[in-house]
C-alpha cells in the first residue's frame, strides 16, 4: 500500500481463530520457558482447538522482539516444533511492539495477492529469558585469544580482561538515537503534552478494572489457553497474573516515579510491565475459510504504518498511522464501534489521544484540515490493555486483534481501530471489520 488513502483490490483476509497464553510478569510462572517454547505451545493448541488439518497451513509469520541467541529464525522454528508439516515455509518479522500487527498484515497481503490461503501468525516474548552478552572488553579479549598463535599471545589477550569486563550486558530498552529508555521517552511526552500524574493513574486504574471485569465475566476464557508450568508441571497457569482487581487510585498515587525519580510521573502502576507470553492467529482467505466451514471472527480491512523522528515524541506514532488506516478503510473514527490502543504507558496513550483530537496537530503534523477526532472513552480498551494485561512485546498485536474481534462479535458490531506505538518513533494502525 502507498502512504495514501486507497486500499488495493484483492482477496479479503479473514481472522478465523486465535489463542494466547496467559500473560505473566517476567520471572514468574514462565521463567523456565523460552519465547519459542511459548510460541510452540500456543500454535499447537490453536491448530488443535480449531480442528484445522495442519496440512492446510501454507505459511507461518511470527516474531520475537528481543531475540534468543539460540534461535535465529523464530517463525521457522515454530513450524519445526509443532504439528505443522515441515514443508511449511515461514518468515520472521520484527517491528518492535507492533511485531504481530506486522505478522498479520504480511499474511493479509500474501492472501490479498493470492500467494497464500492459510497462515499462522503471531508473536512470543520471554523477558525472563533475555540474552546476556559479553561486555565489549571481554568479547575483544576472547577474539584476540582465539587468534593467538603462541602462549605469549594468549597471555597478553587474557591480561587485557578487567574485572568489570566480566559483568554480563543485558539488552537495553533504550532508543539508540536518543539514548533514552522507553520510560524516559514517555516521561518526556507526559511533560511536553502536560499529562498529569492523576490522569495517568486514572487511566491505569480503568485498565485494571476493565481487565479484571473481563476475566470475572469469562470473556477471556476461550482466548487464553492453560499452560502446565515447568519444571514440576504440578501447577497450571490459566490467567494473566498482572491484572489487579483491587487496585485503587490511592494505591497508584503512592507509587514512586521510576524514570525521573524527582519530577517524574511514570510509575510501575501506570506503565506496562515486563511480561512473558505468546499469541497466535489463524488467517485465511475468505474463500478458504468458507470452503473449510469456518465462520471468520472478522477481517483485516486496512492497515497503516507511520514514523516520526525519535528525537521528537517517540511513542506518538499511532496519531500519525491511525488517520491513514481509516482513510484506507474509507471509514471515519465515528464509524468505529471499538478502539483498542496498546498501552505502553498511560502517558503515551493520553498523549496520542490528545494529538488525534487536535486541529493544530492535524494541520501541522499531518497536513490535514480536520483532526481525526475524540475517541469515545466508552469504546476505548473496553477489556483493559497492556498496563493491566501485560505486554510481551511481540505477542501484543495478536492479543489485541483477537480480543477486539471477539468483543465486536459479542456486541454484534462491525468496525474496530487498533493502534500500537513502537520503538524508532513508529506507529501501527489496523482497521478490523465483521461481515
Ligand atoms: C516500570 C517498571 C520499571 C517497574 O518494574 P518493577 O519495579 O519490577 O515493578 P513491580 O511490579 O515490582 O512494581 C513495583 C511496586 O509497585 C507496585 N505496583 C505495581 N502496580 C501496581 C498497581 N497497579 N497498584 C498498586 N501497586 C502496584 C508493586 O506491588 C510493587 O510494590 P512493592 O515494591 O511494594 O512490591 C517496569 O515494569 C518497566 O520497565 N516497564 C516498562 C517496560 C517498557 O519499557 N516497555 C516498553 C513499552 S513500549
Short mmCIF file of N, CA and C in Angstrom, two decimals, residues 92-216:
data_model
loop_
_atom_site.label_atom_id
_atom_site.label_comp_id
_atom_site.label_asym_id
_atom_site.label_seq_id
_atom_site.Cartn_x
_atom_site.Cartn_y
_atom_site.Cartn_z
N UNK A 92 10.24 -14.65 9.68
CA UNK A 92 10.21 -13.93 10.95
C UNK A 92 10.07 -12.44 10.67
N UNK A 93 9.26 -11.76 11.47
CA UNK A 93 9.09 -10.32 11.30
C UNK A 93 9.51 -9.58 12.57
N UNK A 94 9.88 -8.34 12.41
CA UNK A 94 10.22 -7.51 13.56
C UNK A 94 9.76 -6.09 13.30
N UNK A 95 8.88 -5.59 14.14
CA UNK A 95 8.53 -4.17 14.12
C UNK A 95 8.29 -3.76 15.57
N UNK A 96 9.27 -4.08 16.41
CA UNK A 96 9.21 -3.77 17.84
C UNK A 96 7.83 -4.16 18.39
N UNK A 97 7.18 -3.27 19.12
CA UNK A 97 5.93 -3.66 19.80
C UNK A 97 4.79 -3.93 18.82
N UNK A 98 4.96 -3.55 17.55
CA UNK A 98 3.91 -3.81 16.55
C UNK A 98 4.22 -5.09 15.76
N UNK A 99 5.08 -5.94 16.29
CA UNK A 99 5.54 -7.11 15.53
C UNK A 99 4.41 -8.03 15.07
N UNK A 100 3.45 -8.33 15.93
CA UNK A 100 2.42 -9.27 15.43
C UNK A 100 1.30 -8.56 14.68
N UNK A 101 1.27 -7.21 14.71
CA UNK A 101 0.45 -6.48 13.73
C UNK A 101 1.11 -6.67 12.36
N UNK A 102 2.43 -6.56 12.35
CA UNK A 102 3.18 -6.76 11.10
C UNK A 102 2.99 -8.19 10.58
N UNK A 103 3.05 -9.16 11.48
CA UNK A 103 2.87 -10.56 11.04
C UNK A 103 1.50 -10.72 10.38
N UNK A 104 0.49 -10.08 10.97
CA UNK A 104 -0.87 -10.20 10.44
C UNK A 104 -1.01 -9.45 9.11
N UNK A 105 -0.41 -8.25 9.02
CA UNK A 105 -0.54 -7.51 7.76
C UNK A 105 0.26 -8.18 6.66
N UNK A 106 1.38 -8.81 7.00
CA UNK A 106 2.14 -9.57 5.98
C UNK A 106 1.28 -10.71 5.44
N UNK A 107 0.65 -11.47 6.35
CA UNK A 107 -0.18 -12.59 5.91
C UNK A 107 -1.36 -12.08 5.09
N UNK A 108 -1.97 -10.97 5.54
CA UNK A 108 -3.12 -10.41 4.81
C UNK A 108 -2.70 -10.00 3.39
N UNK A 109 -1.49 -9.42 3.26
CA UNK A 109 -1.01 -9.04 1.92
C UNK A 109 -0.81 -10.26 1.03
N UNK A 110 -0.20 -11.29 1.60
CA UNK A 110 0.05 -12.51 0.81
C UNK A 110 -1.28 -13.13 0.37
N UNK A 111 -2.26 -13.07 1.24
CA UNK A 111 -3.59 -13.60 0.91
C UNK A 111 -4.23 -12.73 -0.17
N UNK A 112 -4.13 -11.41 0.02
CA UNK A 112 -4.71 -10.48 -0.96
C UNK A 112 -4.14 -10.73 -2.36
N UNK A 113 -2.83 -11.00 -2.41
CA UNK A 113 -2.16 -11.21 -3.69
C UNK A 113 -2.38 -12.61 -4.26
N UNK A 114 -3.01 -13.48 -3.48
CA UNK A 114 -3.23 -14.84 -3.97
C UNK A 114 -2.04 -15.76 -3.78
N UNK A 115 -1.07 -15.34 -2.93
CA UNK A 115 0.12 -16.18 -2.74
C UNK A 115 0.02 -17.06 -1.51
N UNK A 116 -1.00 -16.87 -0.71
CA UNK A 116 -1.20 -17.71 0.47
C UNK A 116 -2.70 -17.87 0.67
N UNK A 117 -3.08 -19.01 1.22
CA UNK A 117 -4.50 -19.24 1.54
C UNK A 117 -4.74 -19.37 3.03
N UNK A 118 -3.73 -19.84 3.74
CA UNK A 118 -3.93 -20.16 5.15
C UNK A 118 -2.62 -19.97 5.91
N UNK A 119 -2.59 -19.00 6.81
CA UNK A 119 -1.35 -18.68 7.53
C UNK A 119 -1.57 -18.72 9.03
N UNK A 120 -0.52 -19.10 9.74
CA UNK A 120 -0.50 -18.95 11.19
C UNK A 120 0.42 -17.78 11.48
N UNK A 121 -0.06 -16.79 12.25
CA UNK A 121 0.75 -15.61 12.54
C UNK A 121 0.76 -15.35 14.05
N UNK A 122 1.74 -14.61 14.50
CA UNK A 122 1.73 -14.25 15.91
C UNK A 122 3.09 -13.80 16.40
N UNK A 123 3.23 -13.83 17.72
CA UNK A 123 4.48 -13.41 18.32
C UNK A 123 4.62 -13.97 19.72
N UNK A 124 5.85 -14.05 20.16
CA UNK A 124 6.13 -14.58 21.50
C UNK A 124 7.28 -13.80 22.10
N UNK A 125 7.26 -13.67 23.41
CA UNK A 125 8.32 -12.92 24.08
C UNK A 125 8.57 -13.52 25.45
N UNK A 126 9.82 -13.67 25.80
CA UNK A 126 10.15 -14.03 27.17
C UNK A 126 11.12 -13.02 27.73
N UNK A 127 10.64 -12.18 28.62
CA UNK A 127 11.54 -11.24 29.27
C UNK A 127 12.23 -11.91 30.46
N UNK A 128 11.85 -13.19 30.74
CA UNK A 128 12.56 -13.98 31.75
C UNK A 128 13.81 -14.60 31.16
N UNK A 129 13.90 -14.62 29.83
CA UNK A 129 14.95 -15.37 29.16
C UNK A 129 15.66 -14.48 28.16
N UNK A 130 16.01 -13.26 28.60
CA UNK A 130 16.67 -12.35 27.67
C UNK A 130 18.13 -12.78 27.50
N UNK A 131 18.68 -12.62 26.29
CA UNK A 131 20.08 -13.00 26.10
C UNK A 131 20.99 -12.04 26.86
N UNK A 132 22.02 -12.59 27.48
CA UNK A 132 23.01 -11.74 28.13
C UNK A 132 24.28 -11.79 27.29
N UNK A 133 24.87 -10.63 27.07
CA UNK A 133 26.02 -10.57 26.18
C UNK A 133 27.29 -10.35 26.97
N UNK A 134 28.41 -10.77 26.35
CA UNK A 134 29.71 -10.45 26.93
C UNK A 134 29.96 -8.96 26.71
N UNK A 135 30.63 -8.34 27.67
CA UNK A 135 30.97 -6.92 27.51
C UNK A 135 31.91 -6.77 26.31
N UNK A 136 32.01 -5.55 25.82
CA UNK A 136 32.89 -5.27 24.67
C UNK A 136 34.33 -5.70 24.98
N UNK A 137 34.78 -5.36 26.22
CA UNK A 137 36.16 -5.69 26.61
C UNK A 137 36.40 -7.18 26.60
N UNK A 138 35.45 -7.95 27.17
CA UNK A 138 35.60 -9.40 27.23
C UNK A 138 35.53 -9.99 25.82
N UNK A 139 34.59 -9.48 25.00
CA UNK A 139 34.45 -10.01 23.64
C UNK A 139 35.74 -9.78 22.85
N UNK A 140 36.34 -8.57 23.00
CA UNK A 140 37.58 -8.29 22.25
C UNK A 140 38.71 -9.20 22.71
N UNK A 141 38.77 -9.43 24.02
CA UNK A 141 39.82 -10.30 24.55
C UNK A 141 39.64 -11.74 24.05
N UNK A 142 38.39 -12.19 23.99
CA UNK A 142 38.14 -13.57 23.55
C UNK A 142 38.45 -13.74 22.06
N UNK A 143 38.15 -12.68 21.26
CA UNK A 143 38.50 -12.75 19.83
C UNK A 143 40.03 -12.82 19.70
N UNK A 144 40.74 -11.96 20.46
CA UNK A 144 42.20 -11.96 20.41
C UNK A 144 42.75 -13.32 20.84
N UNK A 145 42.10 -13.91 21.85
CA UNK A 145 42.54 -15.23 22.35
C UNK A 145 42.39 -16.29 21.27
N UNK A 146 41.27 -16.22 20.53
CA UNK A 146 41.03 -17.24 19.50
C UNK A 146 42.03 -17.11 18.35
N UNK A 147 42.62 -15.89 18.20
CA UNK A 147 43.58 -15.70 17.12
C UNK A 147 45.03 -15.90 17.57
N UNK A 148 45.19 -16.05 18.89
CA UNK A 148 46.56 -16.11 19.44
C UNK A 148 47.29 -17.33 18.89
N UNK A 149 48.57 -17.15 18.54
CA UNK A 149 49.34 -18.27 17.96
C UNK A 149 50.36 -18.82 18.94
N UNK A 150 50.63 -18.06 19.99
CA UNK A 150 51.65 -18.53 20.94
C UNK A 150 51.11 -18.35 22.35
N UNK A 151 51.81 -18.98 23.27
CA UNK A 151 51.43 -18.86 24.68
C UNK A 151 51.47 -17.39 25.12
N UNK A 152 52.49 -16.67 24.62
CA UNK A 152 52.63 -15.25 24.96
C UNK A 152 51.44 -14.44 24.48
N UNK A 153 51.00 -14.72 23.21
CA UNK A 153 49.83 -14.01 22.68
C UNK A 153 48.61 -14.27 23.55
N UNK A 154 48.47 -15.54 23.95
CA UNK A 154 47.30 -15.90 24.77
C UNK A 154 47.33 -15.15 26.09
N UNK A 155 48.51 -15.13 26.70
CA UNK A 155 48.65 -14.44 27.99
C UNK A 155 48.33 -12.95 27.83
N UNK A 156 48.83 -12.35 26.75
CA UNK A 156 48.58 -10.91 26.52
C UNK A 156 47.08 -10.65 26.33
N UNK A 157 46.40 -11.56 25.59
CA UNK A 157 44.95 -11.38 25.37
C UNK A 157 44.21 -11.46 26.70
N UNK A 158 44.57 -12.47 27.49
CA UNK A 158 43.87 -12.65 28.79
C UNK A 158 44.14 -11.47 29.73
N UNK A 159 45.36 -10.91 29.61
CA UNK A 159 45.74 -9.82 30.52
C UNK A 159 44.93 -8.54 30.27
N UNK A 160 44.30 -8.44 29.08
CA UNK A 160 43.52 -7.21 28.80
C UNK A 160 42.17 -7.23 29.52
N UNK A 161 41.75 -8.42 30.03
CA UNK A 161 40.42 -8.50 30.66
C UNK A 161 40.47 -7.85 32.04
N UNK A 162 39.60 -6.86 32.22
CA UNK A 162 39.50 -6.24 33.54
C UNK A 162 38.33 -6.84 34.28
N UNK A 163 38.35 -6.71 35.58
CA UNK A 163 37.30 -7.36 36.38
C UNK A 163 35.90 -6.92 35.92
N UNK A 164 35.76 -5.61 35.64
CA UNK A 164 34.43 -5.11 35.27
C UNK A 164 33.96 -5.64 33.90
N UNK A 165 34.91 -6.16 33.07
CA UNK A 165 34.52 -6.73 31.78
C UNK A 165 33.72 -8.02 31.96
N UNK A 166 33.85 -8.63 33.15
CA UNK A 166 33.20 -9.94 33.35
C UNK A 166 31.69 -9.81 33.57
N UNK A 167 31.23 -8.63 33.89
CA UNK A 167 29.78 -8.45 34.12
C UNK A 167 29.02 -8.61 32.80
N UNK A 168 27.95 -9.46 32.77
CA UNK A 168 27.20 -9.62 31.52
C UNK A 168 26.40 -8.35 31.20
N UNK A 169 26.09 -8.17 29.93
CA UNK A 169 25.34 -6.99 29.48
C UNK A 169 23.96 -7.44 29.02
N UNK A 170 22.91 -6.82 29.54
CA UNK A 170 21.53 -7.18 29.15
C UNK A 170 21.11 -6.29 27.98
N UNK A 171 20.17 -6.78 27.13
CA UNK A 171 19.69 -5.91 26.05
C UNK A 171 18.95 -4.71 26.64
N UNK A 172 19.18 -3.54 26.07
CA UNK A 172 18.59 -2.33 26.65
C UNK A 172 17.28 -1.99 25.97
N UNK A 173 16.31 -1.50 26.74
CA UNK A 173 15.08 -0.95 26.15
C UNK A 173 15.32 0.54 25.92
N UNK A 174 16.40 0.80 25.20
CA UNK A 174 16.83 2.18 25.01
C UNK A 174 16.82 2.53 23.53
N UNK A 175 16.41 3.74 23.24
CA UNK A 175 16.36 4.19 21.85
C UNK A 175 17.76 4.66 21.46
N UNK A 176 18.39 3.99 20.48
CA UNK A 176 19.79 4.36 20.18
C UNK A 176 19.96 5.82 19.77
N UNK A 177 18.99 6.39 19.05
CA UNK A 177 19.14 7.78 18.57
C UNK A 177 19.20 8.77 19.72
N UNK A 178 18.45 8.50 20.78
CA UNK A 178 18.35 9.49 21.85
C UNK A 178 19.07 9.05 23.13
N UNK A 179 19.33 7.75 23.24
CA UNK A 179 19.92 7.24 24.48
C UNK A 179 18.91 7.16 25.61
N UNK A 180 17.65 7.50 25.32
CA UNK A 180 16.62 7.47 26.37
C UNK A 180 15.91 6.12 26.36
N UNK A 181 15.55 5.62 27.55
CA UNK A 181 14.74 4.41 27.62
C UNK A 181 13.31 4.73 27.19
N UNK A 182 12.53 3.68 26.97
CA UNK A 182 11.12 3.89 26.62
C UNK A 182 10.43 4.72 27.72
N UNK A 183 10.72 4.37 28.96
CA UNK A 183 10.09 5.06 30.08
C UNK A 183 10.47 6.54 30.12
N UNK A 184 11.77 6.81 29.88
CA UNK A 184 12.21 8.21 29.86
C UNK A 184 11.56 8.97 28.70
N UNK A 185 11.40 8.27 27.57
CA UNK A 185 10.76 8.92 26.42
C UNK A 185 9.30 9.22 26.72
N UNK A 186 8.63 8.29 27.40
CA UNK A 186 7.22 8.52 27.76
C UNK A 186 7.12 9.65 28.78
N UNK A 187 8.11 9.71 29.67
CA UNK A 187 8.14 10.79 30.67
C UNK A 187 8.24 12.15 29.96
N UNK A 188 9.08 12.19 28.92
CA UNK A 188 9.22 13.43 28.14
C UNK A 188 7.87 13.79 27.50
N UNK A 189 7.16 12.78 26.97
CA UNK A 189 5.86 13.05 26.35
C UNK A 189 4.86 13.59 27.38
N UNK A 190 4.90 13.01 28.58
CA UNK A 190 3.99 13.49 29.63
C UNK A 190 4.24 14.96 29.91
N UNK A 191 5.53 15.34 29.92
CA UNK A 191 5.86 16.75 30.21
C UNK A 191 5.44 17.66 29.06
N UNK A 192 5.82 17.27 27.83
CA UNK A 192 5.53 18.13 26.66
C UNK A 192 4.02 18.30 26.50
N UNK A 193 3.27 17.22 26.69
CA UNK A 193 1.81 17.26 26.45
C UNK A 193 1.02 17.60 27.71
N UNK A 194 1.76 17.84 28.81
CA UNK A 194 1.12 18.19 30.09
C UNK A 194 0.08 17.16 30.50
N UNK A 195 0.52 15.92 30.59
CA UNK A 195 -0.38 14.85 31.03
C UNK A 195 -0.14 14.65 32.54
N UNK A 196 -1.07 15.05 33.39
CA UNK A 196 -0.80 14.98 34.82
C UNK A 196 -0.75 13.54 35.34
N UNK A 197 -0.06 13.38 36.45
CA UNK A 197 0.06 12.06 37.08
C UNK A 197 -1.32 11.48 37.39
N UNK A 198 -2.24 12.31 37.86
CA UNK A 198 -3.57 11.81 38.25
C UNK A 198 -4.31 11.23 37.05
N UNK A 199 -4.15 11.87 35.89
CA UNK A 199 -4.83 11.34 34.69
C UNK A 199 -4.22 10.01 34.28
N UNK A 200 -2.91 9.89 34.43
CA UNK A 200 -2.25 8.62 34.09
C UNK A 200 -2.72 7.52 35.03
N UNK A 201 -2.78 7.82 36.31
CA UNK A 201 -3.21 6.81 37.29
C UNK A 201 -4.66 6.41 37.06
N UNK A 202 -5.50 7.38 36.72
CA UNK A 202 -6.92 7.06 36.46
C UNK A 202 -7.04 6.15 35.24
N UNK A 203 -6.20 6.42 34.23
CA UNK A 203 -6.22 5.57 33.03
C UNK A 203 -5.78 4.15 33.39
N UNK A 204 -4.72 4.05 34.20
CA UNK A 204 -4.21 2.73 34.61
C UNK A 204 -5.27 1.98 35.43
N UNK A 205 -5.94 2.70 36.29
CA UNK A 205 -7.00 2.08 37.12
C UNK A 205 -8.08 1.47 36.22
N UNK A 206 -8.49 2.25 35.20
CA UNK A 206 -9.53 1.75 34.29
C UNK A 206 -9.05 0.49 33.58
N UNK A 207 -7.78 0.47 33.21
CA UNK A 207 -7.23 -0.71 32.53
C UNK A 207 -7.38 -1.95 33.43
N UNK A 208 -7.00 -1.81 34.69
CA UNK A 208 -7.12 -2.94 35.63
C UNK A 208 -8.57 -3.30 35.88
N UNK A 209 -9.40 -2.30 36.06
CA UNK A 209 -10.82 -2.60 36.36
C UNK A 209 -11.49 -3.30 35.19
N UNK A 210 -11.18 -2.85 33.99
CA UNK A 210 -11.83 -3.45 32.81
C UNK A 210 -11.28 -4.85 32.56
N UNK A 211 -9.97 -5.03 32.73
CA UNK A 211 -9.39 -6.36 32.51
C UNK A 211 -9.90 -7.34 33.57
N UNK A 212 -10.00 -6.91 34.81
CA UNK A 212 -10.47 -7.86 35.84
C UNK A 212 -11.95 -8.14 35.66
N UNK A 213 -12.72 -7.15 35.20
CA UNK A 213 -14.15 -7.41 34.92
C UNK A 213 -14.28 -8.41 33.76
N UNK A 214 -13.40 -8.28 32.76
CA UNK A 214 -13.46 -9.21 31.62
C UNK A 214 -13.16 -10.63 32.08
N UNK A 215 -12.14 -10.78 32.93
CA UNK A 215 -11.83 -12.12 33.46
C UNK A 215 -13.00 -12.65 34.27
N UNK A 216 -13.54 -11.79 35.13
CA UNK A 216 -14.63 -12.24 36.02
C UNK A 216 -15.86 -12.67 35.22
#
